[in-house]
Amino acid sequence: MSDNKTSTGRARILTGDTPTGQLHLGHWVGSLENRVALQDQYECFFLIANMHAFTTRADKPADIRRSTIDIVKDWIACGMDPEKSTFVLQTEIPGIAELSWYLAMLLPFNRVMRNPTLKSELEDKGLGDNYSFGFPMYSVGQCADILLFRPELVPVGEDQLAHIEPCREVARRFNQMYCGVNPHTEDEDYVKAGGLFPIPTGLVGRVARLVGTDGKHKMSKSLNNAIFLNDTFKQIKKKMGGLYTGRMTMDEPGDITNSLFEYVHAFIRDDDRIKELEEAYSKGDNIGDGHIKVEVAEHIDKLLEPMRERRVPYEGEAGDQKILELLREHTKQANNAAEETLYLAKQAMKIDFGKRSLLFE
Ligand code: TRP
């Protein structure tokens, strides 16, 4: 790692979210929690992929704008600190679109289409053959999002690993083709060997895949099975209450691998208590699902309580304005970092015909 220290002396992180709705507990355990934990140790860039939101919702610009602001509020609420980290608004970073083009030349079309996450998205959204050219392009764009900031670590939910893999491939190829790095080089040595891009690693959170409150599918806003970071205790209790386990009575031995216990493990952060619950539940020792659901709901509420407080200064229209100001400020920092990489990439590609500076007002 020491070979890739930036001007701040810290290795970098880049990760982000597409603004298609509010963030939920699945995002928290999958990626947000890692971001908060790592932001002192790493120089962090957190991206709002609002350009990507247009790949499936080009007809809904107002929703995308609303959601862009809400995501930043969610971030601040959960402890991602704009004083420590840089928030990157994708549509204000022209280098991303520019680098996407160059990287698109280094990725075989079939490789892009083979991405299992891309495929399942097409399925989930019922798009069939009916999707825009821009839709698969976003996966090349995601490589550019990442590489333009030259991070070593990309904290993501499990489903995103399929996007990190082509990013690693294209980084190796760029470094080999344009920076003369030997193809036998170990991934962690690419920068030392003269490469521009470190080969980034995906980092999946504590709970790779949180089940939704339907007890079946992955937590997701579109499946209506999500507990949002700004839900009230009442909402949390109601959603937890609806979690289906199939168990009928409280003296019936319960299955401690069921969805309710996934929540127990994810949100009751006390090993002794978890053990106690597991023992009682598996014996059918007079402990009802309802009781455990309330206990889990209380823990979730405790987790969300400080988030509610951090949200207060950003409420309403005045809060929206503060977020927009903050994004404007951060756009300058983000473009500084992005333009530096882009210039070096163009130099490596022998298309460095002059330096430019971006004015942003
Ligand atoms: N595709 C990611 C998601 O929907 C968001 C994203 C865009 C991203 N670019 C990224 C995540 C770069 C990590 C790194 O969740």
Short mmCIF file of N, CA and C in Angstrom, two decimals, residues 34-112:
data_model
loop_
_atom_site.label_atom_id
_atom_site.label_comp_id
_atom_site.label_asym_id
_atom_site.label_seq_id
_atom_site.Cartn_x
_atom_site.Cartn_y
_atom_site.Cartn_z
N ASN A 34 -18.92 0.35 6.74
CA ASN A 34 -17.48 0.34 6.42
C ASN A 34 -16.97 1.72 6.06
N ARG A 35 -17.78 2.46 5.34
CA ARG A 35 -17.34 3.81 4.95
C ARG A 35 -17.09 4.65 6.19
N VAL A 36 -18.05 4.61 7.12
CA VAL A 36 -17.91 5.41 8.33
C VAL A 36 -16.68 4.97 9.12
N ALA A 37 -16.48 3.65 9.19
CA ALA A 37 -15.36 3.12 9.98
C ALA A 37 -14.01 3.47 9.36
N LEU A 38 -13.96 3.60 8.03
CA LEU A 38 -12.66 3.74 7.36
C LEU A 38 -12.30 5.17 6.99
N GLN A 39 -13.21 6.12 7.28
CA GLN A 39 -12.96 7.46 6.72
C GLN A 39 -11.83 8.24 7.40
N ASP A 40 -11.38 7.78 8.58
CA ASP A 40 -10.22 8.44 9.18
C ASP A 40 -8.92 7.90 8.61
N GLN A 41 -9.00 6.63 8.28
CA GLN A 41 -7.79 5.93 7.86
C GLN A 41 -7.48 6.16 6.38
N TYR A 42 -8.50 6.34 5.58
CA TYR A 42 -8.35 6.50 4.13
C TYR A 42 -8.78 7.89 3.69
N GLU A 43 -8.26 8.31 2.56
CA GLU A 43 -8.80 9.50 1.91
C GLU A 43 -10.00 9.03 1.08
N CYS A 44 -11.19 9.44 1.49
CA CYS A 44 -12.40 8.85 0.90
C CYS A 44 -13.09 9.75 -0.11
N PHE A 45 -13.53 9.14 -1.20
CA PHE A 45 -14.38 9.79 -2.19
C PHE A 45 -15.67 9.00 -2.27
N PHE A 46 -16.78 9.68 -2.00
CA PHE A 46 -18.07 9.03 -2.03
C PHE A 46 -18.90 9.62 -3.18
N LEU A 47 -19.29 8.74 -4.08
CA LEU A 47 -19.90 9.17 -5.34
C LEU A 47 -21.41 9.01 -5.36
N ILE A 48 -22.10 10.03 -5.82
CA ILE A 48 -23.54 9.92 -6.09
C ILE A 48 -23.68 9.70 -7.58
N ALA A 49 -24.06 8.48 -7.95
CA ALA A 49 -24.06 8.09 -9.37
C ALA A 49 -25.35 8.56 -10.04
N ASN A 50 -25.52 9.90 -10.11
CA ASN A 50 -26.78 10.41 -10.65
C ASN A 50 -26.85 10.28 -12.17
N MET A 51 -25.67 10.20 -12.83
CA MET A 51 -25.72 9.94 -14.27
C MET A 51 -26.26 8.53 -14.51
N HIS A 52 -25.83 7.59 -13.69
CA HIS A 52 -26.31 6.21 -13.84
C HIS A 52 -27.81 6.10 -13.60
N ALA A 53 -28.34 6.96 -12.75
CA ALA A 53 -29.78 6.89 -12.49
C ALA A 53 -30.56 7.11 -13.78
N PHE A 54 -29.97 7.88 -14.70
CA PHE A 54 -30.66 8.13 -15.98
C PHE A 54 -30.69 6.90 -16.89
N THR A 55 -29.86 5.91 -16.61
CA THR A 55 -29.83 4.75 -17.52
C THR A 55 -31.14 3.97 -17.46
N THR A 56 -31.85 4.07 -16.35
CA THR A 56 -33.15 3.38 -16.30
C THR A 56 -34.31 4.35 -16.06
N ARG A 57 -33.99 5.61 -15.75
CA ARG A 57 -35.08 6.54 -15.43
C ARG A 57 -34.90 7.89 -16.11
N ALA A 58 -34.53 7.82 -17.37
CA ALA A 58 -34.25 9.06 -18.11
C ALA A 58 -35.46 9.99 -18.14
N ASP A 59 -36.64 9.41 -17.97
CA ASP A 59 -37.87 10.22 -18.03
C ASP A 59 -38.24 10.83 -16.69
N LYS A 60 -37.38 10.62 -15.66
CA LYS A 60 -37.76 11.09 -14.33
C LYS A 60 -36.70 12.01 -13.70
N PRO A 61 -36.34 13.09 -14.41
CA PRO A 61 -35.27 13.95 -13.89
C PRO A 61 -35.56 14.55 -12.52
N ALA A 62 -36.83 14.88 -12.26
CA ALA A 62 -37.14 15.51 -10.96
C ALA A 62 -36.93 14.51 -9.83
N ASP A 63 -37.33 13.26 -10.06
CA ASP A 63 -37.12 12.22 -9.03
C ASP A 63 -35.64 12.01 -8.77
N ILE A 64 -34.85 12.01 -9.84
CA ILE A 64 -33.42 11.77 -9.67
C ILE A 64 -32.78 12.90 -8.86
N ARG A 65 -33.20 14.13 -9.17
CA ARG A 65 -32.65 15.27 -8.43
C ARG A 65 -33.03 15.19 -6.94
N ARG A 66 -34.32 14.87 -6.70
CA ARG A 66 -34.78 14.73 -5.30
C ARG A 66 -33.95 13.67 -4.57
N SER A 67 -33.81 12.54 -5.23
CA SER A 67 -33.12 11.41 -4.61
C SER A 67 -31.63 11.70 -4.39
N THR A 68 -31.05 12.49 -5.30
CA THR A 68 -29.64 12.88 -5.16
C THR A 68 -29.44 13.62 -3.84
N ILE A 69 -30.32 14.57 -3.58
CA ILE A 69 -30.22 15.34 -2.34
C ILE A 69 -30.49 14.46 -1.12
N ASP A 70 -31.51 13.59 -1.25
CA ASP A 70 -31.85 12.72 -0.11
C ASP A 70 -30.73 11.75 0.24
N ILE A 71 -30.03 11.26 -0.78
CA ILE A 71 -28.93 10.32 -0.51
C ILE A 71 -27.84 11.02 0.30
N VAL A 72 -27.54 12.26 -0.07
CA VAL A 72 -26.51 12.98 0.68
C VAL A 72 -26.97 13.19 2.13
N LYS A 73 -28.25 13.47 2.30
CA LYS A 73 -28.77 13.59 3.68
C LYS A 73 -28.61 12.27 4.43
N ASP A 74 -28.92 11.17 3.76
CA ASP A 74 -28.73 9.85 4.38
C ASP A 74 -27.27 9.63 4.77
N TRP A 75 -26.37 10.01 3.88
CA TRP A 75 -24.94 9.82 4.14
C TRP A 75 -24.51 10.57 5.40
N ILE A 76 -24.88 11.85 5.44
CA ILE A 76 -24.48 12.67 6.58
C ILE A 76 -25.10 12.10 7.85
N ALA A 77 -26.38 11.69 7.72
CA ALA A 77 -27.07 11.11 8.87
C ALA A 77 -26.32 9.90 9.40
N CYS A 78 -25.83 9.06 8.52
CA CYS A 78 -25.24 7.82 9.02
C CYS A 78 -23.78 8.01 9.44
N GLY A 79 -23.27 9.21 9.34
CA GLY A 79 -21.95 9.48 9.90
C GLY A 79 -20.84 9.66 8.88
N MET A 80 -21.18 9.61 7.60
CA MET A 80 -20.18 9.95 6.59
C MET A 80 -19.99 11.46 6.70
N ASP A 81 -18.74 11.86 6.90
CA ASP A 81 -18.49 13.23 7.35
C ASP A 81 -17.93 14.09 6.23
N PRO A 82 -18.67 15.10 5.79
CA PRO A 82 -18.19 15.95 4.69
C PRO A 82 -16.95 16.76 5.05
N GLU A 83 -16.62 16.81 6.32
CA GLU A 83 -15.37 17.49 6.71
C GLU A 83 -14.17 16.57 6.47
N LYS A 84 -14.41 15.28 6.48
CA LYS A 84 -13.31 14.33 6.34
C LYS A 84 -13.19 13.77 4.93
N SER A 85 -14.32 13.69 4.24
CA SER A 85 -14.36 12.97 2.97
C SER A 85 -14.89 13.87 1.87
N THR A 86 -14.67 13.47 0.62
CA THR A 86 -15.14 14.25 -0.50
C THR A 86 -16.36 13.58 -1.12
N PHE A 87 -17.44 14.34 -1.25
CA PHE A 87 -18.65 13.84 -1.91
C PHE A 87 -18.56 14.21 -3.39
N VAL A 88 -18.74 13.23 -4.24
CA VAL A 88 -18.53 13.42 -5.67
C VAL A 88 -19.86 13.33 -6.42
N LEU A 89 -20.29 14.44 -6.98
CA LEU A 89 -21.52 14.43 -7.77
C LEU A 89 -21.15 14.09 -9.21
N GLN A 90 -21.53 12.89 -9.61
CA GLN A 90 -21.05 12.31 -10.88
C GLN A 90 -21.22 13.23 -12.09
N THR A 91 -22.39 13.87 -12.19
CA THR A 91 -22.64 14.68 -13.40
C THR A 91 -21.80 15.96 -13.46
N GLU A 92 -21.12 16.31 -12.38
CA GLU A 92 -20.26 17.50 -12.43
C GLU A 92 -18.78 17.14 -12.62
N ILE A 93 -18.51 15.89 -12.89
CA ILE A 93 -17.12 15.45 -13.07
C ILE A 93 -16.94 14.99 -14.51
N PRO A 94 -16.64 15.92 -15.43
CA PRO A 94 -16.56 15.54 -16.85
C PRO A 94 -15.52 14.44 -17.11
N GLY A 95 -14.50 14.39 -16.27
CA GLY A 95 -13.47 13.36 -16.45
C GLY A 95 -14.03 11.95 -16.43
N ILE A 96 -15.13 11.75 -15.73
CA ILE A 96 -15.70 10.40 -15.65
C ILE A 96 -16.19 9.96 -17.03
N ALA A 97 -16.95 10.85 -17.68
CA ALA A 97 -17.46 10.51 -19.01
C ALA A 97 -16.30 10.32 -20.00
N GLU A 98 -15.28 11.16 -19.84
CA GLU A 98 -14.15 11.09 -20.76
C GLU A 98 -13.38 9.78 -20.59
N LEU A 99 -13.08 9.44 -19.35
CA LEU A 99 -12.34 8.20 -19.11
C LEU A 99 -13.17 6.98 -19.51
N SER A 100 -14.49 7.08 -19.37
CA SER A 100 -15.36 5.95 -19.74
C SER A 100 -15.12 5.54 -21.20
N TRP A 101 -14.97 6.54 -22.05
CA TRP A 101 -14.72 6.26 -23.47
C TRP A 101 -13.43 5.47 -23.66
N TYR A 102 -12.39 5.93 -23.02
CA TYR A 102 -11.10 5.25 -23.23
C TYR A 102 -11.14 3.82 -22.69
N LEU A 103 -11.79 3.66 -21.54
CA LEU A 103 -11.87 2.32 -20.96
C LEU A 103 -12.78 1.41 -21.79
N ALA A 104 -13.79 2.00 -22.42
CA ALA A 104 -14.71 1.20 -23.24
C ALA A 104 -13.95 0.48 -24.36
N MET A 105 -12.84 1.10 -24.80
CA MET A 105 -12.04 0.50 -25.86
C MET A 105 -11.23 -0.69 -25.37
N LEU A 106 -11.10 -0.81 -24.07
CA LEU A 106 -10.27 -1.88 -23.50
C LEU A 106 -11.10 -3.03 -22.94
N LEU A 107 -12.42 -2.92 -23.08
CA LEU A 107 -13.29 -3.98 -22.56
C LEU A 107 -14.08 -4.60 -23.71
N PRO A 108 -13.92 -5.90 -23.93
CA PRO A 108 -14.71 -6.53 -24.99
C PRO A 108 -16.20 -6.39 -24.71
N PHE A 109 -16.98 -6.13 -25.75
CA PHE A 109 -18.42 -5.97 -25.60
C PHE A 109 -19.04 -7.17 -24.89
N ASN A 110 -18.63 -8.38 -25.29
CA ASN A 110 -19.18 -9.58 -24.67
C ASN A 110 -18.88 -9.66 -23.18
N ARG A 111 -17.73 -9.16 -22.82
CA ARG A 111 -17.34 -9.17 -21.41
C ARG A 111 -18.30 -8.29 -20.60
N VAL A 112 -18.61 -7.14 -21.15
CA VAL A 112 -19.53 -6.23 -20.46
C VAL A 112 -20.88 -6.91 -20.27
#
